[in-house]
GROMACS .gro file of C-alpha atoms in nm:
model
  380
    1UNK     CA    1   0.000   0.000   0.000
    2UNK     CA    2   0.284   0.235   0.090
    3UNK     CA    3   0.459   0.154  -0.238
    4UNK     CA    4   0.145   0.223  -0.439
    5UNK     CA    5   0.088   0.552  -0.257
    6UNK     CA    6   0.451   0.657  -0.318
    7UNK     CA    7   0.433   0.577  -0.689
    8UNK     CA    8   0.102   0.760  -0.730
    9UNK     CA    9   0.239   1.071  -0.561
   10UNK     CA   10   0.556   1.052  -0.770
   11UNK     CA   11   0.364   1.028  -1.096
   12UNK     CA   12   0.139   1.318  -0.995
   13UNK     CA   13   0.437   1.535  -0.905
   14UNK     CA   14   0.610   1.455  -1.233
   15UNK     CA   15   0.297   1.545  -1.428
   16UNK     CA   16   0.269   1.874  -1.240
   17UNK     CA   17   0.640   1.948  -1.288
   18UNK     CA   18   0.601   1.904  -1.660
   19UNK     CA   19   0.377   2.210  -1.670
   20UNK     CA   20   0.561   2.420  -1.413
   21UNK     CA   21   0.930   2.372  -1.496
   22UNK     CA   22   0.935   2.674  -1.727
   23UNK     CA   23   0.782   2.899  -1.460
   24UNK     CA   24   1.029   2.772  -1.200
   25UNK     CA   25   1.320   2.856  -1.426
   26UNK     CA   26   1.184   3.206  -1.480
   27UNK     CA   27   1.133   3.252  -1.107
   28UNK     CA   28   1.496   3.161  -1.040
   29UNK     CA   29   1.645   3.427  -1.259
   30UNK     CA   30   1.400   3.689  -1.145
   31UNK     CA   31   1.468   3.623  -0.782
   32UNK     CA   32   1.842   3.631  -0.840
   33UNK     CA   33   1.812   3.957  -1.028
   34UNK     CA   34   1.585   4.100  -0.764
   35UNK     CA   35   1.849   4.028  -0.503
   36UNK     CA   36   2.127   4.188  -0.706
   37UNK     CA   37   1.990   4.478  -0.908
   38UNK     CA   38   1.928   4.829  -0.786
   39UNK     CA   39   1.634   4.846  -1.022
   40UNK     CA   40   1.427   4.616  -0.807
   41UNK     CA   41   1.433   4.813  -0.488
   42UNK     CA   42   1.125   4.664  -0.325
   43UNK     CA   43   1.032   4.393  -0.571
   44UNK     CA   44   0.759   4.613  -0.722
   45UNK     CA   45   0.956   4.812  -0.978
   46UNK     CA   46   1.103   4.491  -1.113
   47UNK     CA   47   1.018   4.324  -1.443
   48UNK     CA   48   1.043   3.996  -1.261
   49UNK     CA   49   0.816   3.754  -1.086
   50UNK     CA   50   0.653   3.834  -0.750
   51UNK     CA   51   0.878   3.582  -0.584
   52UNK     CA   52   1.135   3.861  -0.575
   53UNK     CA   53   0.937   4.014  -0.289
   54UNK     CA   54   1.041   3.733  -0.060
   55UNK     CA   55   1.404   3.739  -0.168
   56UNK     CA   56   1.611   3.508  -0.382
   57UNK     CA   57   1.650   3.213  -0.150
   58UNK     CA   58   1.324   3.027  -0.211
   59UNK     CA   59   1.332   3.061  -0.586
   60UNK     CA   60   1.696   2.966  -0.618
   61UNK     CA   61   1.632   2.654  -0.415
   62UNK     CA   62   1.351   2.557  -0.654
   63UNK     CA   63   1.572   2.608  -0.956
   64UNK     CA   64   1.861   2.423  -0.812
   65UNK     CA   65   1.658   2.103  -0.790
   66UNK     CA   66   1.633   2.093  -1.168
   67UNK     CA   67   1.836   1.822  -1.337
   68UNK     CA   68   2.057   1.803  -1.644
   69UNK     CA   69   1.925   1.638  -1.961
   70UNK     CA   70   1.957   1.265  -1.953
   71UNK     CA   71   2.146   1.072  -2.221
   72UNK     CA   72   2.046   0.721  -2.127
   73UNK     CA   73   1.830   0.645  -2.426
   74UNK     CA   74   1.501   0.774  -2.283
   75UNK     CA   75   1.212   0.890  -2.494
   76UNK     CA   76   1.214   1.223  -2.676
   77UNK     CA   77   0.961   1.348  -2.425
   78UNK     CA   78   1.197   1.260  -2.139
   79UNK     CA   79   1.485   1.435  -2.312
   80UNK     CA   80   1.277   1.748  -2.361
   81UNK     CA   81   1.166   1.742  -1.999
   82UNK     CA   82   1.527   1.696  -1.888
   83UNK     CA   83   1.650   1.994  -2.084
   84UNK     CA   84   1.366   2.208  -1.956
   85UNK     CA   85   1.454   2.109  -1.602
   86UNK     CA   86   1.776   2.308  -1.631
   87UNK     CA   87   1.858   2.631  -1.470
   88UNK     CA   88   2.026   2.632  -1.804
   89UNK     CA   89   1.770   2.808  -2.005
   90UNK     CA   90   1.816   3.100  -1.774
   91UNK     CA   91   2.176   3.154  -1.862
   92UNK     CA   92   2.446   3.229  -2.101
   93UNK     CA   93   2.364   3.437  -2.384
   94UNK     CA   94   2.042   3.599  -2.424
   95UNK     CA   95   1.985   3.466  -2.774
   96UNK     CA   96   2.142   3.494  -3.147
   97UNK     CA   97   2.174   3.291  -3.495
   98UNK     CA   98   2.339   3.022  -3.728
   99UNK     CA   99   2.350   2.768  -4.020
  100UNK     CA  100   2.535   2.444  -4.137
  101UNK     CA  101   2.446   2.082  -4.085
  102UNK     CA  102   2.742   1.860  -3.989
  103UNK     CA  103   2.702   1.506  -3.855
  104UNK     CA  104   2.554   1.512  -3.504
  105UNK     CA  105   2.717   1.315  -3.225
  106UNK     CA  106   2.485   1.051  -3.073
  107UNK     CA  107   2.494   1.031  -2.694
  108UNK     CA  108   2.584   0.682  -2.577
  109UNK     CA  109   2.630   0.749  -2.208
  110UNK     CA  110   3.010   0.747  -2.235
  111UNK     CA  111   3.064   1.025  -2.486
  112UNK     CA  112   3.075   1.019  -2.862
  113UNK     CA  113   3.253   1.190  -3.150
  114UNK     CA  114   3.170   1.345  -3.484
  115UNK     CA  115   3.373   1.457  -3.785
  116UNK     CA  116   3.331   1.827  -3.705
  117UNK     CA  117   3.271   2.013  -3.379
  118UNK     CA  118   2.899   2.031  -3.314
  119UNK     CA  119   2.690   2.216  -3.064
  120UNK     CA  120   2.632   2.006  -2.753
  121UNK     CA  121   2.278   2.002  -2.624
  122UNK     CA  122   2.320   1.702  -2.392
  123UNK     CA  123   2.640   1.627  -2.196
  124UNK     CA  124   2.792   1.279  -2.181
  125UNK     CA  125   3.083   1.109  -2.010
  126UNK     CA  126   3.316   1.329  -1.803
  127UNK     CA  127   3.139   1.647  -1.915
  128UNK     CA  128   2.812   1.514  -1.778
  129UNK     CA  129   2.976   1.433  -1.442
  130UNK     CA  130   3.133   1.777  -1.426
  131UNK     CA  131   2.807   1.949  -1.510
  132UNK     CA  132   2.618   1.755  -1.244
  133UNK     CA  133   2.884   1.847  -0.991
  134UNK     CA  134   2.815   2.213  -1.071
  135UNK     CA  135   2.443   2.158  -1.029
  136UNK     CA  136   2.498   1.986  -0.694
  137UNK     CA  137   2.706   2.278  -0.567
  138UNK     CA  138   2.444   2.520  -0.688
  139UNK     CA  139   2.172   2.324  -0.509
  140UNK     CA  140   2.374   2.357  -0.189
  141UNK     CA  141   2.389   2.735  -0.234
  142UNK     CA  142   2.761   2.733  -0.312
  143UNK     CA  143   2.731   2.970  -0.607
  144UNK     CA  144   3.100   3.059  -0.637
  145UNK     CA  145   3.207   2.694  -0.647
  146UNK     CA  146   2.933   2.619  -0.901
  147UNK     CA  147   3.052   2.912  -1.111
  148UNK     CA  148   3.405   2.769  -1.115
  149UNK     CA  149   3.271   2.433  -1.230
  150UNK     CA  150   3.060   2.586  -1.508
  151UNK     CA  151   3.354   2.801  -1.617
  152UNK     CA  152   3.566   2.486  -1.639
  153UNK     CA  153   3.291   2.317  -1.841
  154UNK     CA  154   3.288   2.607  -2.092
  155UNK     CA  155   3.664   2.566  -2.139
  156UNK     CA  156   3.647   2.188  -2.179
  157UNK     CA  157   3.340   2.204  -2.406
  158UNK     CA  158   3.300   2.561  -2.534
  159UNK     CA  159   3.007   2.452  -2.754
  160UNK     CA  160   2.799   2.306  -2.471
  161UNK     CA  161   2.489   2.530  -2.455
  162UNK     CA  162   2.394   2.476  -2.093
  163UNK     CA  163   2.740   2.524  -1.947
  164UNK     CA  164   2.714   2.885  -2.067
  165UNK     CA  165   2.352   2.908  -1.955
  166UNK     CA  166   2.421   2.788  -1.602
  167UNK     CA  167   2.731   3.005  -1.582
  168UNK     CA  168   2.510   3.304  -1.662
  169UNK     CA  169   2.273   3.199  -1.384
  170UNK     CA  170   2.552   3.207  -1.128
  171UNK     CA  171   2.668   3.546  -1.256
  172UNK     CA  172   2.314   3.682  -1.222
  173UNK     CA  173   2.298   3.552  -0.865
  174UNK     CA  174   2.609   3.758  -0.788
  175UNK     CA  175   2.481   4.071  -0.960
  176UNK     CA  176   2.733   4.056  -1.246
  177UNK     CA  177   2.475   4.137  -1.513
  178UNK     CA  178   2.718   4.244  -1.788
  179UNK     CA  179   2.907   3.914  -1.789
  180UNK     CA  180   2.578   3.726  -1.747
  181UNK     CA  181   2.455   3.903  -2.062
  182UNK     CA  182   2.762   3.782  -2.252
  183UNK     CA  183   2.719   3.427  -2.129
  184UNK     CA  184   2.349   3.425  -2.221
  185UNK     CA  185   2.443   3.556  -2.564
  186UNK     CA  186   2.685   3.270  -2.618
  187UNK     CA  187   2.422   3.019  -2.509
  188UNK     CA  188   2.165   3.175  -2.742
  189UNK     CA  189   2.401   3.165  -3.038
  190UNK     CA  190   2.480   2.799  -2.975
  191UNK     CA  191   2.112   2.719  -2.932
  192UNK     CA  192   2.023   2.887  -3.260
  193UNK     CA  193   2.306   2.703  -3.435
  194UNK     CA  194   2.186   2.373  -3.293
  195UNK     CA  195   1.833   2.439  -3.418
  196UNK     CA  196   1.962   2.520  -3.767
  197UNK     CA  197   2.187   2.213  -3.784
  198UNK     CA  198   1.972   1.943  -3.628
  199UNK     CA  199   1.644   1.843  -3.787
  200UNK     CA  200   1.369   1.739  -3.547
  201UNK     CA  201   1.337   1.363  -3.540
  202UNK     CA  202   1.273   1.082  -3.294
  203UNK     CA  203   1.555   1.054  -3.039
  204UNK     CA  204   1.730   1.370  -3.159
  205UNK     CA  205   1.850   1.602  -2.888
  206UNK     CA  206   1.784   1.968  -2.978
  207UNK     CA  207   1.794   2.298  -2.794
  208UNK     CA  208   1.426   2.378  -2.744
  209UNK     CA  209   1.474   2.651  -2.483
  210UNK     CA  210   1.549   2.949  -2.707
  211UNK     CA  211   1.247   3.149  -2.597
  212UNK     CA  212   1.351   3.103  -2.232
  213UNK     CA  213   1.708   3.212  -2.302
  214UNK     CA  214   1.578   3.523  -2.477
  215UNK     CA  215   1.340   3.591  -2.191
  216UNK     CA  216   1.622   3.582  -1.940
  217UNK     CA  217   1.871   3.783  -2.142
  218UNK     CA  218   1.601   4.038  -2.209
  219UNK     CA  219   1.526   4.064  -1.838
  220UNK     CA  220   1.897   4.103  -1.759
  221UNK     CA  221   1.931   4.378  -2.019
  222UNK     CA  222   1.625   4.553  -1.887
  223UNK     CA  223   1.793   4.568  -1.546
  224UNK     CA  224   2.131   4.663  -1.686
  225UNK     CA  225   2.057   4.989  -1.865
  226UNK     CA  226   1.968   4.840  -2.204
  227UNK     CA  227   1.590   4.893  -2.230
  228UNK     CA  228   1.564   4.884  -2.611
  229UNK     CA  229   1.774   4.566  -2.638
  230UNK     CA  230   1.573   4.410  -2.357
  231UNK     CA  231   1.250   4.493  -2.538
  232UNK     CA  232   1.381   4.331  -2.858
  233UNK     CA  233   1.470   4.008  -2.674
  234UNK     CA  234   1.141   3.990  -2.490
  235UNK     CA  235   0.940   4.058  -2.805
  236UNK     CA  236   1.122   3.775  -2.983
  237UNK     CA  237   1.070   3.545  -2.684
  238UNK     CA  238   0.698   3.620  -2.695
  239UNK     CA  239   0.684   3.546  -3.069
  240UNK     CA  240   0.871   3.217  -3.029
  241UNK     CA  241   0.646   3.107  -2.746
  242UNK     CA  242   0.352   3.111  -2.984
  243UNK     CA  243   0.084   3.135  -2.714
  244UNK     CA  244   0.005   3.366  -2.421
  245UNK     CA  245   0.251   3.319  -2.135
  246UNK     CA  246   0.193   3.530  -1.824
  247UNK     CA  247   0.561   3.533  -1.730
  248UNK     CA  248   0.673   3.657  -2.070
  249UNK     CA  249   0.388   3.907  -2.093
  250UNK     CA  250   0.459   4.074  -1.759
  251UNK     CA  251   0.827   4.111  -1.852
  252UNK     CA  252   0.740   4.231  -2.202
  253UNK     CA  253   0.493   4.483  -2.060
  254UNK     CA  254   0.760   4.617  -1.825
  255UNK     CA  255   0.999   4.659  -2.119
  256UNK     CA  256   0.731   4.837  -2.321
  257UNK     CA  257   0.655   5.062  -2.024
  258UNK     CA  258   1.020   5.159  -1.980
  259UNK     CA  259   1.040   5.234  -2.352
  260UNK     CA  260   0.726   5.452  -2.322
  261UNK     CA  261   0.494   5.224  -2.521
  262UNK     CA  262   0.222   5.264  -2.262
  263UNK     CA  263  -0.069   5.140  -2.473
  264UNK     CA  264   0.106   4.810  -2.552
  265UNK     CA  265   0.224   4.779  -2.193
  266UNK     CA  266  -0.130   4.827  -2.062
  267UNK     CA  267  -0.263   4.556  -2.292
  268UNK     CA  268   0.005   4.302  -2.200
  269UNK     CA  269  -0.014   4.376  -1.828
  270UNK     CA  270  -0.390   4.327  -1.843
  271UNK     CA  271  -0.352   3.993  -2.023
  272UNK     CA  272  -0.092   3.873  -1.771
  273UNK     CA  273  -0.318   3.976  -1.483
  274UNK     CA  274  -0.616   3.796  -1.638
  275UNK     CA  275  -0.408   3.478  -1.647
  276UNK     CA  276  -0.312   3.508  -1.278
  277UNK     CA  277  -0.621   3.682  -1.141
  278UNK     CA  278  -0.638   3.479  -0.820
  279UNK     CA  279  -0.292   3.579  -0.698
  280UNK     CA  280  -0.206   3.946  -0.651
  281UNK     CA  281   0.151   4.004  -0.768
  282UNK     CA  282   0.385   4.306  -0.740
  283UNK     CA  283   0.376   4.370  -1.114
  284UNK     CA  284   0.009   4.464  -1.072
  285UNK     CA  285   0.136   4.791  -0.923
  286UNK     CA  286   0.318   4.865  -1.249
  287UNK     CA  287  -0.001   4.793  -1.437
  288UNK     CA  288  -0.185   5.036  -1.211
  289UNK     CA  289   0.065   5.311  -1.291
  290UNK     CA  290   0.040   5.246  -1.664
  291UNK     CA  291  -0.339   5.267  -1.646
  292UNK     CA  292  -0.308   5.602  -1.470
  293UNK     CA  293  -0.067   5.717  -1.741
  294UNK     CA  294  -0.333   5.617  -1.995
  295UNK     CA  295  -0.596   5.824  -1.811
  296UNK     CA  296  -0.780   5.533  -1.650
  297UNK     CA  297  -0.788   5.654  -1.287
  298UNK     CA  298  -1.063   5.412  -1.183
  299UNK     CA  299  -0.881   5.106  -1.320
  300UNK     CA  300  -0.553   5.226  -1.171
  301UNK     CA  301  -0.703   5.282  -0.827
  302UNK     CA  302  -0.880   4.944  -0.822
  303UNK     CA  303  -0.558   4.758  -0.900
  304UNK     CA  304  -0.351   4.962  -0.654
  305UNK     CA  305  -0.605   4.897  -0.378
  306UNK     CA  306  -0.577   4.520  -0.430
  307UNK     CA  307  -0.197   4.540  -0.423
  308UNK     CA  308  -0.212   4.758  -0.109
  309UNK     CA  309  -0.430   4.497   0.062
  310UNK     CA  310  -0.177   4.226  -0.025
  311UNK     CA  311   0.145   4.421   0.046
  312UNK     CA  312   0.044   4.698   0.289
  313UNK     CA  313   0.392   4.758   0.431
  314UNK     CA  314   0.583   4.803   0.102
  315UNK     CA  315   0.701   5.166   0.066
  316UNK     CA  316   0.644   5.181  -0.309
  317UNK     CA  317   0.290   5.051  -0.270
  318UNK     CA  318   0.213   5.317  -0.011
  319UNK     CA  319   0.368   5.588  -0.229
  320UNK     CA  320   0.173   5.482  -0.538
  321UNK     CA  321  -0.155   5.447  -0.347
  322UNK     CA  322  -0.104   5.792  -0.192
  323UNK     CA  323  -0.046   5.946  -0.536
  324UNK     CA  324  -0.369   5.793  -0.666
  325UNK     CA  325  -0.560   5.921  -0.362
  326UNK     CA  326  -0.425   6.265  -0.445
  327UNK     CA  327  -0.539   6.224  -0.807
  328UNK     CA  328  -0.889   6.141  -0.677
  329UNK     CA  329  -0.890   6.472  -0.487
  330UNK     CA  330  -0.846   6.335  -0.133
  331UNK     CA  331  -0.530   6.522  -0.032
  332UNK     CA  332  -0.564   6.457   0.342
  333UNK     CA  333  -0.589   6.080   0.293
  334UNK     CA  334  -0.303   6.096   0.045
  335UNK     CA  335  -0.078   6.275   0.292
  336UNK     CA  336  -0.165   6.034   0.572
  337UNK     CA  337  -0.093   5.731   0.353
  338UNK     CA  338   0.235   5.878   0.229
  339UNK     CA  339   0.353   5.960   0.580
  340UNK     CA  340   0.302   5.596   0.680
  341UNK     CA  341   0.629   5.531   0.495
  342UNK     CA  342   0.924   5.545   0.741
  343UNK     CA  343   1.137   5.859   0.700
  344UNK     CA  344   1.444   5.702   0.544
  345UNK     CA  345   1.274   5.514   0.257
  346UNK     CA  346   1.022   5.796   0.211
  347UNK     CA  347   1.294   6.052   0.142
  348UNK     CA  348   1.407   5.842  -0.156
  349UNK     CA  349   1.089   5.947  -0.335
  350UNK     CA  350   1.209   6.308  -0.315
  351UNK     CA  351   1.523   6.210  -0.509
  352UNK     CA  352   1.456   6.267  -0.878
  353UNK     CA  353   1.731   6.031  -0.991
  354UNK     CA  354   1.585   5.751  -0.778
  355UNK     CA  355   1.238   5.802  -0.924
  356UNK     CA  356   1.363   5.843  -1.283
  357UNK     CA  357   1.631   5.576  -1.301
  358UNK     CA  358   1.571   5.325  -1.022
  359UNK     CA  359   1.195   5.279  -0.988
  360UNK     CA  360   1.127   5.445  -1.328
  361UNK     CA  361   0.774   5.566  -1.267
  362UNK     CA  362   0.567   5.692  -1.563
  363UNK     CA  363   0.546   6.073  -1.613
  364UNK     CA  364   0.189   6.113  -1.481
  365UNK     CA  365   0.279   5.932  -1.158
  366UNK     CA  366   0.595   6.137  -1.116
  367UNK     CA  367   0.391   6.455  -1.147
  368UNK     CA  368   0.158   6.349  -0.865
  369UNK     CA  369   0.453   6.233  -0.655
  370UNK     CA  370   0.618   6.574  -0.690
  371UNK     CA  371   0.298   6.740  -0.567
  372UNK     CA  372   0.274   6.498  -0.276
  373UNK     CA  373   0.634   6.535  -0.157
  374UNK     CA  374   0.586   6.911  -0.162
  375UNK     CA  375   0.257   6.885   0.030
  376UNK     CA  376   0.420   6.687   0.315
  377UNK     CA  377   0.724   6.915   0.327
  378UNK     CA  378   0.983   6.670   0.192
  379UNK     CA  379   1.063   6.906  -0.098
  380UNK     CA  380   1.028   7.279  -0.154
   0.00000   0.00000   0.00000
């Protein structure tokens, strides 16, 4: 009976994982970025997943339980699931292009050879052992040791996609976004080359994570002062996905917002919210601000109120809600709400550079914020 119960639970968990692996990978990178980037001060002005509110630890631990692709002769479906279980798709290069079609090495569990160097989508032999060692270190939270292992893997097998991808993940976790961007770019280029060289067929190992790699490089670029490049990556990721994906849409909407495409941002935020309507997330606050920028005060206030109920202590939530109260004509309530923010974090909202470059509020919100800081005496 115990055996039957165990097997049933295991099968159920595997079936659930099949549908959630992609989200888990996204959550990992977002949480890591949220812990390292100045652009995600409170988790609300981030293009990433709400998990960033609770810090990086939980999400990283989820990601680190993902496994490398297997090469033991399993079904194509198993191989796909294995590759998607990587942290890998979150790393390396943030996505590029290729051609050619040389003979493809066939994994035999002990390594194999081909006449010309090919892109490696699945590790074998010593490379597989090394890669798993890196994953084990990462799962233990030893990011620096994992980074050394992944760096070694890129030197031993410079055409192994997921060595670069996982290296980028470790760089993101340390806040080194520029080098993470480069590593994602390498991974993307190799992935694109693999897709151009290897025809889909039964038992063929291909890189099927390009849209995830683009998503993560785009998110890195968005947090590293490259808003237009980030928007390009996220738009391509959305196109490759081929169907609505709430994670991609909320990141894409943030990129569109930063690039001042408020109409498109409003539409994509609204779609992402409709797909996750039962769970209030920090990005809803960004959607509220965009609606206000578009002149929809009622829609903006309704969303902000729900976020305020869910995250009542967050300074940015209080600041935004106070600004919307001011826009509704209730200055006394707006001042009271704004003064609920402790002095030190509140004074940041009087710093123009912080508002413009760190939390990047839309113009209409910044105008109300300027009025509010003056009304409470924080600015002249």
